[in-house]
mmCIF file of C-alpha atoms in Angstrom:
data_model
loop_
_atom_site.group_PDB
_atom_site.id
_atom_site.type_symbol
_atom_site.label_atom_id
_atom_site.label_comp_id
_atom_site.label_asym_id
_atom_site.label_seq_id
_atom_site.Cartn_x
_atom_site.Cartn_y
_atom_site.Cartn_z
ATOM 1 C CA MET T 86 29.703 32.200 -1.478
ATOM 2 C CA ASN T 87 26.864 29.892 -2.411
ATOM 3 C CA PRO T 88 23.803 31.900 -3.670
ATOM 4 C CA THR T 89 21.630 30.072 -1.150
ATOM 5 C CA HIS T 90 23.817 31.409 1.630
ATOM 6 C CA GLY T 91 23.094 34.958 0.466
ATOM 7 C CA PHE T 92 19.335 34.382 0.848
ATOM 8 C CA ILE T 93 19.887 33.028 4.342
ATOM 9 C CA LEU T 94 22.155 35.878 5.458
ATOM 10 C CA ASP T 95 19.667 38.460 4.161
ATOM 11 C CA SER T 96 16.883 36.798 6.155
ATOM 12 C CA LEU T 97 18.927 36.944 9.351
ATOM 13 C CA LYS T 98 18.733 40.743 9.138
ATOM 14 C CA ASP T 99 14.940 40.579 9.520
ATOM 15 C CA GLN T 100 12.979 40.385 12.756
ATOM 16 C CA PRO T 101 13.174 36.862 14.224
ATOM 17 C CA ILE T 102 9.964 34.863 14.639
ATOM 18 C CA GLY T 103 11.055 33.649 18.055
ATOM 19 C CA GLU T 104 13.868 32.909 20.430
ATOM 20 C CA THR T 105 14.540 29.855 22.556
ATOM 21 C CA ARG T 106 17.345 28.791 24.872
ATOM 22 C CA HIS T 107 19.779 27.758 22.131
ATOM 23 C CA PHE T 108 18.379 29.384 18.958
ATOM 24 C CA VAL T 109 17.060 32.533 17.359
ATOM 25 C CA TRP T 110 14.479 31.519 14.721
ATOM 26 C CA PHE T 111 13.996 33.208 11.333
ATOM 27 C CA ILE T 112 11.840 32.744 8.257
ATOM 28 C CA THR T 113 13.906 32.618 5.072
ATOM 29 C CA ASP T 114 13.028 32.312 1.386
ATOM 30 C CA ILE T 115 14.125 28.685 1.648
ATOM 31 C CA GLY T 116 12.662 27.585 4.969
ATOM 32 C CA ILE T 117 13.088 28.115 8.704
ATOM 33 C CA ALA T 118 16.533 28.979 10.053
ATOM 34 C CA ALA T 119 17.551 28.218 13.634
ATOM 35 C CA LEU T 120 20.590 30.392 14.345
ATOM 36 C CA PHE T 121 22.817 29.062 17.127
ATOM 37 C CA LYS T 122 23.031 31.486 20.055
ATOM 38 C CA GLY T 123 26.296 30.191 21.478
ATOM 39 C CA ASP T 124 29.211 28.009 20.616
ATOM 40 C CA GLU T 125 28.307 24.876 22.541
ATOM 41 C CA ASN T 126 28.601 21.265 21.462
ATOM 42 C CA PHE T 127 26.988 20.545 18.051
ATOM 43 C CA LYS T 128 25.373 17.397 19.456
ATOM 44 C CA LEU T 129 23.555 19.454 22.119
ATOM 45 C CA TYR T 130 22.122 21.798 19.498
ATOM 46 C CA ASN T 131 21.164 18.911 17.251
ATOM 47 C CA LEU T 132 19.216 17.234 20.056
ATOM 48 C CA ASN T 133 17.401 20.405 21.105
ATOM 49 C CA ALA T 134 16.305 21.935 17.790
ATOM 50 C CA GLU T 135 12.998 20.081 17.376
ATOM 51 C CA LYS T 136 12.097 20.394 21.076
ATOM 52 C CA GLU T 137 12.773 24.114 21.103
ATOM 53 C CA ALA T 138 10.827 24.685 17.868
ATOM 54 C CA LYS T 139 7.723 23.362 19.622
ATOM 55 C CA ILE T 140 8.145 26.019 22.308
ATOM 56 C CA ILE T 141 7.469 28.703 19.689
ATOM 57 C CA SER T 142 4.726 26.638 17.971
ATOM 58 C CA LEU T 143 6.793 25.386 15.021
ATOM 59 C CA ASP T 144 6.376 21.815 13.812
ATOM 60 C CA ILE T 145 9.592 20.933 12.022
ATOM 61 C CA SER T 146 9.341 17.191 12.591
ATOM 62 C CA LYS T 147 8.730 16.394 8.900
ATOM 63 C CA GLU T 148 11.174 18.918 7.480
ATOM 64 C CA GLU T 149 14.612 18.194 6.065
ATOM 65 C CA LYS T 150 17.384 19.558 8.292
ATOM 66 C CA GLU T 151 20.681 20.878 7.033
ATOM 67 C CA TYR T 152 23.547 22.270 9.092
ATOM 68 C CA CYS T 153 25.146 25.409 7.650
ATOM 69 C CA GLU T 154 28.074 27.532 8.697
ATOM 70 C CA ILE T 155 28.062 30.837 6.839
ATOM 71 C CA LYS T 156 30.515 33.619 7.605
ATOM 72 C CA GLY T 157 30.975 32.386 11.169
ATOM 73 C CA LYS T 158 27.272 31.937 11.835
ATOM 74 C CA LYS T 159 26.111 28.410 12.666
ATOM 75 C CA LEU T 160 22.535 27.376 11.976
ATOM 76 C CA PHE T 161 20.144 24.636 11.033
ATOM 77 C CA LEU T 162 17.985 25.173 7.981
ATOM 78 C CA PHE T 163 14.651 23.336 7.932
ATOM 79 C CA TYR T 164 12.862 22.970 4.584
ATOM 80 C CA SER T 165 10.480 20.698 2.663
#
């Protein structure tokens, strides 16, 4: 497993900073993680991430976005 993935998985054990329709949001050592809540179409999640971040007062519009699948968990990682 990639060492970065270990940091992310450890952060997912912490209390989330918010929850929206499609994501549970976490702070990680690397950035903000948006954990997928279901197993819907990737395109749907991709379109909704930035909109849903605004609902919980996160501005991720200028952040890099990376899709990760780690041990069956799907998420977007937002970082500078």
